[in-house]
Tab-separated table of C-alpha atoms and ligand atoms in Angstrom:
chain	number	residue	atom	x	y	z
S	1	MET	CA	0.003	0.124	-0.231
S	2	VAL	CA	1.145	3.367	-0.913
S	3	SER	CA	0.358	6.423	1.542
S	4	GLY	CA	-0.705	9.611	0.473
S	5	CYS	CA	-3.141	10.701	-2.448
S	6	ALA	CA	-3.079	8.009	-4.756
S	7	THR	CA	-1.162	7.503	-7.780
S	8	VAL	CA	-2.748	4.679	-10.126
S	9	ALA	CA	-1.385	2.885	-13.060
S	10	SER	CA	-3.645	3.930	-15.947
S	11	VAL	CA	-3.898	-0.178	-16.763
S	12	SER	CA	-4.291	-2.793	-14.430
S	13	ALA	CA	-3.663	-6.168	-14.949
S	14	ILE	CA	-6.643	-7.651	-16.378
S	15	GLY	CA	-9.001	-8.968	-14.399
S	16	THR	CA	-7.373	-7.285	-11.525
S	17	LYS	CA	-9.551	-5.167	-9.172
S	18	ARG	CA	-8.678	-1.630	-8.131
S	19	ILE	CA	-9.487	-0.811	-4.670
S	20	ALA	CA	-9.303	2.301	-2.891
S	21	VAL	CA	-8.552	1.906	0.729
S	22	ILE	CA	-9.296	4.782	3.367
S	23	PRO	CA	-8.557	3.640	6.710
S	24	GLY	CA	-9.698	7.150	8.177
S	25	ASP	CA	-9.742	7.714	12.100
S	26	GLY	CA	-9.772	6.085	15.116
S	27	ILE	CA	-9.470	2.572	14.844
S	28	GLY	CA	-10.358	2.975	11.172
S	29	LYS	CA	-6.637	2.743	10.982
S	30	GLU	CA	-6.583	-0.235	13.085
S	31	VAL	CA	-9.262	-2.655	11.574
S	32	ILE	CA	-8.777	-1.948	7.756
S	33	PRO	CA	-5.055	-2.494	7.787
S	34	GLN	CA	-6.151	-6.521	9.172
S	35	ALA	CA	-8.747	-6.175	6.422
S	36	VAL	CA	-6.235	-5.725	3.870
S	37	ARG	CA	-4.010	-8.046	5.310
S	38	VAL	CA	-6.772	-10.876	4.986
S	39	ILE	CA	-7.569	-9.429	1.387
S	40	GLU	CA	-3.805	-10.618	0.525
S	41	ALA	CA	-3.489	-13.800	2.280
S	42	ALA	CA	-7.248	-14.753	0.060
S	43	GLY	CA	-4.961	-14.450	-2.991
S	44	ALA	CA	-7.415	-11.599	-4.559
S	45	ALA	CA	-6.729	-10.125	-7.796
S	46	VAL	CA	-6.565	-6.856	-6.537
S	47	GLU	CA	-4.450	-3.538	-6.735
S	48	LEU	CA	-5.213	-1.669	-3.406
S	49	THR	CA	-4.173	1.826	-3.083
S	50	SER	CA	-4.596	3.909	-0.125
S	51	PHE	CA	-5.588	7.440	0.864
S	52	ASP	CA	-4.663	9.394	3.609
S	53	TRP	CA	-8.242	11.164	3.880
S	54	GLY	CA	-9.238	11.757	7.538
S	55	ALA	CA	-8.613	14.110	10.457
S	56	ASP	CA	-4.842	14.264	10.534
S	57	ARG	CA	-4.818	15.259	6.970
S	58	TYR	CA	-7.497	17.880	7.610
S	59	LEU	CA	-5.716	18.920	10.439
S	60	ALA	CA	-2.218	19.565	8.834
S	61	ASP	CA	-3.678	21.384	5.635
S	62	LYS	CA	-7.283	21.528	5.994
S	63	THR	CA	-7.797	19.182	2.984
S	64	THR	CA	-11.138	16.940	3.459
S	65	VAL	CA	-11.530	15.837	0.028
S	66	PRO	CA	-8.947	16.684	-2.462
S	67	PRO	CA	-9.971	18.649	-5.615
S	68	ASP	CA	-11.424	15.883	-8.098
S	69	GLY	CA	-11.286	13.622	-5.037
S	70	PHE	CA	-14.634	11.638	-5.658
S	71	ALA	CA	-14.253	11.719	-9.574
S	72	ALA	CA	-10.904	10.083	-9.398
S	73	LEU	CA	-12.157	7.447	-6.992
S	74	ALA	CA	-15.329	7.002	-9.640
S	75	ARG	CA	-12.909	6.659	-12.163
S	76	ASP	CA	-9.640	4.989	-11.314
S	77	PHE	CA	-11.513	2.572	-9.054
S	78	ASP	CA	-13.785	-0.523	-9.141
S	79	ALA	CA	-14.512	-0.155	-5.432
S	80	ILE	CA	-13.568	1.641	-2.045
S	81	LEU	CA	-12.680	0.199	1.313
S	82	VAL	CA	-13.209	2.480	4.203
S	83	GLY	CA	-12.752	2.551	8.126
S	84	ALA	CA	-14.233	5.296	9.676
S	85	PHE	CA	-14.059	9.063	10.258
S	86	GLY	CA	-14.674	10.842	13.416
S	87	ASP	CA	-11.702	12.328	15.833
S	88	PRO	CA	-12.154	14.345	19.230
S	89	ARG	CA	-9.506	17.251	17.516
S	90	VAL	CA	-12.548	17.859	14.697
S	91	PRO	CA	-15.481	18.907	17.300
S	92	SER	CA	-17.446	20.353	14.264
S	93	ASN	CA	-17.254	16.493	12.533
S	94	ILE	CA	-16.415	18.587	8.708
S	95	HIS	CA	-14.261	16.343	7.554
S	96	ALA	CA	-16.812	13.350	8.230
S	97	LYS	CA	-19.592	15.261	6.716
S	98	GLU	CA	-17.486	15.830	3.517
S	99	ILE	CA	-15.794	12.563	2.947
S	100	LEU	CA	-17.839	10.140	4.002
S	101	LEU	CA	-21.450	11.713	3.989
S	102	GLY	CA	-20.062	13.467	0.650
S	103	MET	CA	-19.213	10.096	-0.934
S	104	ARG	CA	-22.511	8.829	-0.420
S	105	SER	CA	-24.464	11.528	-1.776
S	106	LYS	CA	-21.897	12.914	-4.492
S	107	MET	CA	-21.096	9.834	-5.934
S	108	ASP	CA	-25.072	8.685	-5.355
S	109	LEU	CA	-24.053	5.452	-3.593
S	110	TYR	CA	-27.976	5.202	-3.009
S	111	ALA	CA	-28.608	2.010	-1.721
S	112	ASN	CA	-26.721	1.307	2.136
S	113	VAL	CA	-27.194	-2.717	2.323
S	114	ARG	CA	-26.282	-3.839	5.530
S	115	PRO	CA	-26.526	-7.539	6.414
S	116	VAL	CA	-27.745	-8.821	10.011
S	117	ARG	CA	-26.364	-12.194	10.288
S	118	LEU	CA	-25.787	-14.151	13.581
S	119	MET	CA	-22.529	-16.524	13.544
S	120	ASP	CA	-22.990	-17.929	16.864
S	121	ALA	CA	-25.951	-17.936	19.393
S	122	SER	CA	-22.987	-16.744	21.745
S	123	LEU	CA	-23.172	-13.295	20.269
S	124	CYS	CA	-26.614	-12.589	20.640
S	125	PRO	CA	-27.893	-10.819	23.556
S	126	LEU	CA	-31.235	-12.593	23.145
S	127	LYS	CA	-32.401	-15.891	24.990
S	128	GLY	CA	-32.870	-19.162	23.033
S	129	ILE	CA	-31.501	-17.177	19.349
S	130	GLU	CA	-29.775	-19.764	17.325
S	131	PRO	CA	-27.733	-18.436	14.165
S	132	ARG	CA	-30.350	-19.508	11.826
S	133	ASP	CA	-33.103	-17.114	13.090
S	134	ILE	CA	-31.254	-14.282	12.489
S	135	ASP	CA	-30.295	-13.740	8.415
S	136	PHE	CA	-31.954	-10.611	7.583
S	137	VAL	CA	-31.040	-7.300	5.792
S	138	VAL	CA	-31.565	-3.425	6.349
S	139	ILE	CA	-31.986	-1.220	3.560
S	140	ARG	CA	-31.150	2.145	4.144
S	141	GLU	CA	-31.916	4.933	1.875
S	142	ASN	CA	-28.066	6.427	1.410
S	143	THR	CA	-28.428	9.976	-0.380
S	144	GLU	CA	-31.539	12.066	0.982
S	145	GLY	CA	-33.892	12.522	4.220
S	146	VAL	CA	-32.224	14.635	6.782
S	147	TYR	CA	-28.702	14.175	5.703
S	148	GLY	CA	-28.416	16.857	3.033
S	149	ASP	CA	-28.198	19.451	6.404
S	150	LEU	CA	-30.755	21.538	4.611
S	151	GLY	CA	-31.883	23.978	6.956
S	152	GLY	CA	-30.982	26.872	9.157
S	153	VAL	CA	-30.534	28.211	12.751
S	154	PHE	CA	-32.719	31.799	13.466
S	155	LYS	CA	-31.971	34.030	16.056
S	156	GLN	CA	-29.622	31.985	17.756
S	157	GLY	CA	-28.874	32.485	20.965
S	158	THR	CA	-32.217	34.111	21.778
S	159	PRO	CA	-35.173	32.660	23.738
S	160	ASP	CA	-36.741	33.210	19.830
S	161	GLU	CA	-34.407	30.510	18.413
S	162	VAL	CA	-35.784	28.320	15.785
S	163	ALA	CA	-33.891	25.262	14.186
S	164	ILE	CA	-35.104	23.736	10.957
S	165	GLN	CA	-33.662	20.912	9.843
S	166	GLU	CA	-35.567	19.668	6.540
S	167	ASP	CA	-36.327	15.475	5.624
S	168	ILE	CA	-35.959	15.560	1.216
S	169	ASN	CA	-37.914	12.837	0.202
S	170	THR	CA	-37.661	12.605	-3.492
S	171	ARG	CA	-40.054	10.364	-5.727
S	172	LYS	CA	-37.044	9.226	-7.483
S	173	GLY	CA	-35.150	8.527	-4.417
S	174	VAL	CA	-37.442	6.936	-2.268
S	175	GLU	CA	-38.673	4.495	-5.746
S	176	ARG	CA	-35.587	3.428	-6.911
S	177	ILE	CA	-34.702	2.414	-2.795
S	178	ILE	CA	-37.386	0.425	-2.241
S	179	ARG	CA	-37.109	-0.955	-5.720
S	180	TYR	CA	-33.464	-1.860	-4.870
S	181	ALA	CA	-35.221	-3.835	-2.193
S	182	PHE	CA	-37.301	-5.598	-3.749
S	183	GLU	CA	-35.253	-6.995	-6.558
S	184	TYR	CA	-32.480	-7.408	-3.327
S	185	CYS	CA	-35.227	-9.813	-2.077
S	186	ALA	CA	-35.830	-11.343	-5.384
S	187	SER	CA	-32.439	-12.340	-6.235
S	188	ASN	CA	-30.729	-13.422	-2.708
S	189	THR	CA	-30.905	-16.389	-1.459
S	190	LYS	CA	-30.524	-16.616	3.059
S	191	LEU	CA	-27.290	-18.463	4.003
S	192	ASP	CA	-29.234	-21.521	4.225
S	193	GLY	CA	-29.752	-21.157	0.857
S	194	SER	CA	-33.712	-20.837	1.027
S	195	ALA	CA	-35.278	-17.997	-0.844
S	196	ARG	CA	-35.945	-14.325	0.680
S	197	ARG	CA	-39.427	-13.997	0.750
S	198	ARG	CA	-41.034	-10.699	2.408
S	199	VAL	CA	-40.181	-6.571	1.998
S	200	LEU	CA	-41.066	-4.720	4.920
S	201	MET	CA	-40.942	-1.012	4.829
S	202	CYS	CA	-40.573	1.114	7.691
S	203	ASP	CA	-41.823	4.489	8.361
S	204	LYS	CA	-43.599	6.882	10.576
S	205	SER	CA	-46.092	8.001	8.441
S	206	ASN	CA	-48.479	8.046	11.270
S	207	ALA	CA	-46.467	11.270	12.417
S	208	MET	CA	-44.462	12.627	9.462
S	209	THR	CA	-47.774	12.288	7.121
S	210	HIS	CA	-45.582	14.281	3.957
S	211	ALA	CA	-42.976	11.600	3.574
S	212	GLY	CA	-44.844	9.010	4.769
S	213	GLY	CA	-47.312	9.235	2.493
S	214	LEU	CA	-44.896	9.475	-0.254
S	215	TRP	CA	-43.405	5.890	0.986
S	216	GLN	CA	-46.473	4.246	1.541
S	217	ARG	CA	-47.835	5.291	-2.339
S	218	VAL	CA	-44.424	4.045	-3.833
S	219	PHE	CA	-43.928	0.774	-1.804
S	220	LYS	CA	-47.812	-0.355	-3.000
S	221	GLU	CA	-46.914	0.831	-6.606
S	222	VAL	CA	-43.275	-1.068	-6.510
S	223	ALA	CA	-44.592	-4.098	-4.937
S	224	ALA	CA	-47.067	-4.844	-7.187
S	225	GLU	CA	-44.547	-5.311	-9.555
S	226	PHE	CA	-43.482	-8.414	-7.295
S	227	PRO	CA	-46.253	-10.270	-6.460
S	228	GLN	CA	-44.097	-13.373	-5.262
S	229	ILE	CA	-43.057	-11.735	-2.648
S	230	GLU	CA	-44.580	-10.435	0.688
S	231	THR	CA	-45.164	-7.446	1.604
S	232	GLN	CA	-45.285	-5.530	5.323
S	233	HIS	CA	-45.066	-2.320	7.057
S	234	MET	CA	-44.101	-1.354	10.700
S	235	TYR	CA	-43.756	2.220	11.898
S	236	VAL	CA	-40.130	2.520	13.397
S	237	ASP	CA	-40.898	2.605	16.776
S	238	ALA	CA	-43.266	-0.729	17.161
S	239	LEU	CA	-40.248	-2.368	14.933
S	240	ALA	CA	-37.548	-1.568	17.347
S	241	MET	CA	-39.322	-3.016	19.970
S	242	GLN	CA	-39.809	-6.198	17.672
S	243	MET	CA	-36.307	-6.634	16.640
S	244	VAL	CA	-35.259	-6.743	20.545
S	245	ARG	CA	-38.438	-9.297	21.490
S	246	ASP	CA	-38.150	-11.592	18.564
S	247	PRO	CA	-35.975	-10.873	15.523
S	248	ARG	CA	-36.694	-14.227	13.747
S	249	GLY	CA	-39.391	-12.707	11.284
S	250	PHE	CA	-37.489	-10.149	9.621
S	251	ASP	CA	-36.184	-10.610	5.900
S	252	VAL	CA	-35.366	-7.548	3.958
S	253	ILE	CA	-36.655	-4.087	5.413
S	254	VAL	CA	-36.205	-1.000	3.609
S	255	THR	CA	-36.473	2.516	5.382
S	256	ASN	CA	-35.005	5.797	4.938
S	257	ASN	CA	-31.236	7.482	5.585
S	258	MET	CA	-32.012	8.154	9.559
S	259	PHE	CA	-34.094	5.351	10.465
S	260	GLY	CA	-31.782	3.046	8.540
S	261	ASP	CA	-29.268	4.416	10.547
S	262	ILE	CA	-30.662	3.737	14.044
S	263	ILE	CA	-32.314	-0.014	13.225
S	264	SER	CA	-29.031	-0.954	11.858
S	265	ASP	CA	-26.895	0.141	15.054
S	266	LEU	CA	-30.022	-1.914	17.053
S	267	ALA	CA	-29.435	-4.795	14.428
S	268	ALA	CA	-25.747	-4.633	15.085
S	269	GLY	CA	-26.436	-5.390	18.651
S	270	LEU	CA	-28.315	-8.837	17.964
S	271	GLN	CA	-25.158	-10.124	15.858
S	272	GLY	CA	-22.497	-9.299	18.390
S	273	GLY	CA	-22.234	-5.498	18.728
S	274	LEU	CA	-20.641	-2.926	15.972
S	275	GLY	CA	-17.543	-4.738	15.839
S	276	MET	CA	-19.167	-7.321	13.862
S	277	ALA	CA	-21.475	-5.253	11.289
S	278	THR	CA	-20.945	-4.892	7.711
S	279	SER	CA	-22.055	-2.785	4.650
S	280	GLY	CA	-21.961	-2.085	0.872
S	281	ASN	CA	-22.684	1.598	-0.206
S	282	LEU	CA	-23.904	0.498	-2.880
S	283	ARG	CA	-24.544	2.542	-6.755
S	284	PRO	CA	-25.448	-0.730	-9.332
S	285	GLY	CA	-22.780	-0.659	-12.082
S	286	LYS	CA	-20.590	2.018	-10.389
S	287	THR	CA	-17.827	2.370	-7.760
S	288	SER	CA	-19.041	1.335	-4.864
S	289	MET	CA	-18.021	1.836	-1.221
S	290	PHE	CA	-17.769	-1.045	1.580
S	291	GLU	CA	-17.535	-0.202	5.058
S	292	PRO	CA	-17.875	-1.509	8.581
S	293	VAL	CA	-21.377	-0.056	10.311
S	294	HIS	CA	-18.967	1.126	13.384
S	295	GLY	CA	-17.282	4.351	13.979
S	296	SER	CA	-13.900	5.538	14.929
S	297	ALA	CA	-14.848	4.687	18.722
S	298	PRO	CA	-11.891	7.062	19.955
S	299	THR	CA	-12.372	5.567	23.553
S	300	ILE	CA	-10.958	2.760	22.612
S	301	ALA	CA	-8.457	3.553	19.465
S	302	GLY	CA	-4.739	3.042	19.705
S	303	LYS	CA	-4.861	0.298	22.266
S	304	ASN	CA	-5.168	-2.614	19.431
S	305	ILE	CA	-8.878	-3.877	21.452
S	306	ALA	CA	-11.332	-3.042	18.222
S	307	ASN	CA	-12.951	-6.210	16.665
S	308	PRO	CA	-11.542	-6.281	12.879
S	309	PHE	CA	-13.940	-8.702	11.641
S	310	GLY	CA	-16.754	-6.151	10.814
S	311	ALA	CA	-13.574	-4.645	8.329
S	312	ILE	CA	-13.058	-8.209	7.400
S	313	LEU	CA	-16.367	-9.344	6.854
S	314	SER	CA	-16.823	-5.818	5.228
S	315	ALA	CA	-13.940	-6.690	2.647
S	316	ALA	CA	-15.082	-9.966	1.796
S	317	MET	CA	-18.784	-8.131	0.867
S	318	MET	CA	-16.819	-5.955	-1.079
S	319	LEU	CA	-14.668	-9.105	-3.189
S	320	ALA	CA	-18.392	-10.556	-3.141
S	321	HIS	CA	-19.363	-7.689	-5.129
S	322	LEU	CA	-16.706	-7.513	-7.508
S	323	GLY	CA	-17.073	-11.339	-8.446
S	324	MET	CA	-14.537	-12.925	-6.136
S	325	ALA	CA	-17.380	-15.143	-4.565
S	326	GLY	CA	-14.708	-17.885	-3.548
S	327	GLU	CA	-12.333	-15.265	-2.150
S	328	ALA	CA	-15.600	-13.792	-0.133
S	329	GLN	CA	-16.468	-17.246	0.865
S	330	LYS	CA	-13.337	-18.295	2.362
S	331	ILE	CA	-12.895	-15.256	4.279
S	332	GLU	CA	-16.327	-15.856	5.753
S	333	ALA	CA	-16.207	-19.094	6.689
S	334	ALA	CA	-12.264	-18.068	8.447
S	335	VAL	CA	-13.782	-15.376	10.507
S	336	LEU	CA	-16.779	-18.386	11.050
S	337	ASP	CA	-14.123	-20.261	12.748
S	338	ALA	CA	-12.576	-17.422	14.750
S	339	VAL	CA	-15.931	-16.557	16.466
S	340	ARG	CA	-16.730	-20.227	17.605
S	341	GLN	CA	-13.153	-21.232	18.567
S	342	LYS	CA	-13.447	-17.714	20.201
S	343	LYS	CA	-10.273	-16.464	18.658
S	344	THR	CA	-11.556	-12.829	18.699
S	345	THR	CA	-11.128	-9.704	20.696
S	346	ALA	CA	-12.846	-9.321	23.831
S	347	ASP	CA	-16.178	-7.315	22.762
S	348	ILE	CA	-16.977	-10.990	21.783
S	349	GLY	CA	-15.787	-13.232	24.032
S	350	GLY	CA	-12.154	-13.839	22.727
S	351	THR	CA	-8.481	-12.331	24.218
S	352	LEU	CA	-6.588	-11.482	21.005
S	353	GLY	CA	-5.579	-8.400	20.114
S	354	THR	CA	-6.865	-6.580	16.963
S	355	ARG	CA	-3.941	-7.357	15.090
S	356	GLU	CA	-3.954	-11.142	16.123
S	357	ALA	CA	-7.152	-11.810	15.801
S	358	GLY	CA	-6.440	-10.108	12.275
S	359	GLU	CA	-3.656	-12.415	11.923
S	360	TRP	CA	-5.242	-15.560	13.120
S	361	VAL	CA	-8.058	-14.961	10.136
S	362	ALA	CA	-5.397	-13.993	7.788
S	363	GLN	CA	-3.554	-17.842	8.466
S	364	LYS	CA	-6.559	-19.647	8.285
S	365	VAL	CA	-7.301	-17.859	4.859
S	366	SER	CA	-4.518	-18.607	3.440
S	367	SER	CA	-4.378	-22.275	4.365
S	368	ARG	CA	-7.499	-22.901	3.022
D	1	NAD	P1	-19.144	4.053	17.594
D	1	NAD	O1	-19.252	3.041	16.429
D	1	NAD	O2	-17.778	4.543	17.191
D	1	NAD	O3	-18.901	3.584	18.739
D	1	NAD	C1	-20.047	3.417	19.735
D	1	NAD	C2	-19.597	2.198	20.334
D	1	NAD	O4	-19.432	0.723	19.863
D	1	NAD	C3	-18.003	2.337	21.577
D	1	NAD	O5	-18.540	1.753	22.955
D	1	NAD	C4	-17.045	1.831	20.770
D	1	NAD	O6	-15.972	1.302	21.987
D	1	NAD	C5	-17.817	0.289	20.428
D	1	NAD	N1	-17.442	-0.474	18.896
D	1	NAD	C6	-17.669	0.474	17.688
D	1	NAD	N2	-16.559	-0.500	17.520
D	1	NAD	C7	-16.168	-1.154	17.351
D	1	NAD	C8	-15.222	-2.438	17.619
D	1	NAD	N3	-14.680	-2.387	16.449
D	1	NAD	N4	-14.771	-3.181	18.677
D	1	NAD	C9	-15.181	-3.308	20.058
D	1	NAD	N5	-15.934	-2.021	20.257
D	1	NAD	C10	-16.108	-1.037	19.765
D	1	NAD	O7	-19.732	5.182	17.576
D	1	NAD	P2	-19.823	6.648	18.332
D	1	NAD	O8	-19.053	6.368	19.296
D	1	NAD	O9	-21.185	6.903	18.472
D	1	NAD	O10	-18.926	7.504	17.322
D	1	NAD	C11	-17.643	7.805	17.545
D	1	NAD	C12	-17.382	8.663	16.379
D	1	NAD	O11	-17.492	7.896	15.380
D	1	NAD	C13	-18.052	9.753	16.240
D	1	NAD	O12	-17.098	10.793	15.521
D	1	NAD	C14	-19.291	9.460	14.890
D	1	NAD	O13	-19.316	10.169	13.997
D	1	NAD	C15	-18.106	8.847	14.202
D	1	NAD	N6	-18.705	7.589	13.027
D	1	NAD	C16	-18.363	7.147	12.180
D	1	NAD	C17	-18.861	6.254	11.220
D	1	NAD	C18	-18.632	5.749	9.915
D	1	NAD	O14	-17.715	6.556	9.363
D	1	NAD	N7	-18.773	5.292	9.153
D	1	NAD	C19	-19.613	5.334	11.917
D	1	NAD	C20	-20.346	6.279	12.786
D	1	NAD	C21	-19.963	6.919	14.118
D	2	IPM	C1	-23.039	5.745	9.766
D	2	IPM	C2	-22.668	6.524	10.732
D	2	IPM	C3	-23.402	7.930	9.888
D	2	IPM	C4	-24.473	7.887	9.582
D	2	IPM	C5	-22.672	8.783	10.610
D	2	IPM	C6	-20.782	9.337	11.126
D	2	IPM	C7	-23.010	10.575	10.032
D	2	IPM	O1	-23.415	6.533	11.570
D	2	IPM	O2	-22.751	5.228	8.907
D	2	IPM	O3	-24.352	4.686	9.980
D	2	IPM	O4	-25.311	8.423	10.200
D	2	IPM	O5	-24.446	7.599	8.285
D	3	MN	MN1	-24.247	4.741	11.972
């Protein structure tokens, strides 16, 4: 890997996929090197180029995204592997907003796919839940909602202060994410090979009637194109309760940007915590981005204790997306072995450090 802004060979070896690697801040800088080591151990035909975007770079020269940065990512790379952004030295979080949210919206990575899978019963805080009981996916709209940061603050600092945060829902944006969810349901099986059957749309249309009304109408319209798929609707508050009481019935969940953010952390809790959760930020047919669901976790950063499996499994998701299903399966199987044998970090019951857990998985992968 090289550091700094990328210099990319203009022609890659045939079949070799070009990956931009952006570790970012905090534990992102610890877990991503482990994901890279495992990709290399899998023998994946990739060319990795590292970028130094993040808080250190911002504090050094005020750069968040270099000019032409997103265009270069889209032009020169097949996929992007990201760690996390967020640093107490940048209280405004401006770099995270411009890099992470910028990538999602400016590269139009509209489908945030967050699989929720339980690898081992010991990882689930609920009683009596087995791995076969939890295999669902949260499909989060990734470019609209309240994340556009539209609005303003008026009469700031006075008793009459007003803060307005707009929630943007376009028909195009709502329709494409709902259609993505139905297509995902129609074309993906569960890990045990059984078919996916149901798309659940989650909103808060009883209170947020304007946006909710659009989601409701579009959901019904798109559902009519997929008569073989069952549909279901839940308000987000009731869904949160059900996810904790009995998550066994969930299959494909589609929702807006903010609800998707919240319920995917809740769902991460079912699979062993944020250290285990993976995501893909997808724009079909274009350069897509893969990252663990967790953030930079500043309080545990630099201590070699962060769980690298979310990052490693996100890398596997990226390889599968790039057509390297065999390599992805090797990685997932090795992580499963690590979980079962407790060759893990402490958050999921082991005694290994971040590097040691990564090394264990890499060795397992290279011996397969
Ligand atoms: P966080 O995900 O960083 O941490 C939440 C909790 O989970 C903490 O207790 C943390 O120690 C634990 N945790 C997270 N990842 C872990 C791992 N791999 N192994 C073990 N434990 C892990 O969320 P937060 O504390 O709300 O936010 C911290 C910073 O990260 C903030 O600046 C936030 O904005 C940012 N953030 C960034 C992203 C991203 O870049 N995608 C995602 C979430 C939060
Ligand atoms: C995530 C994160 C981000 C989000 C933050 C860091 C802005 O929580 O990727 O889930 O809200 O999307
Ligand atoms: Mn989040």
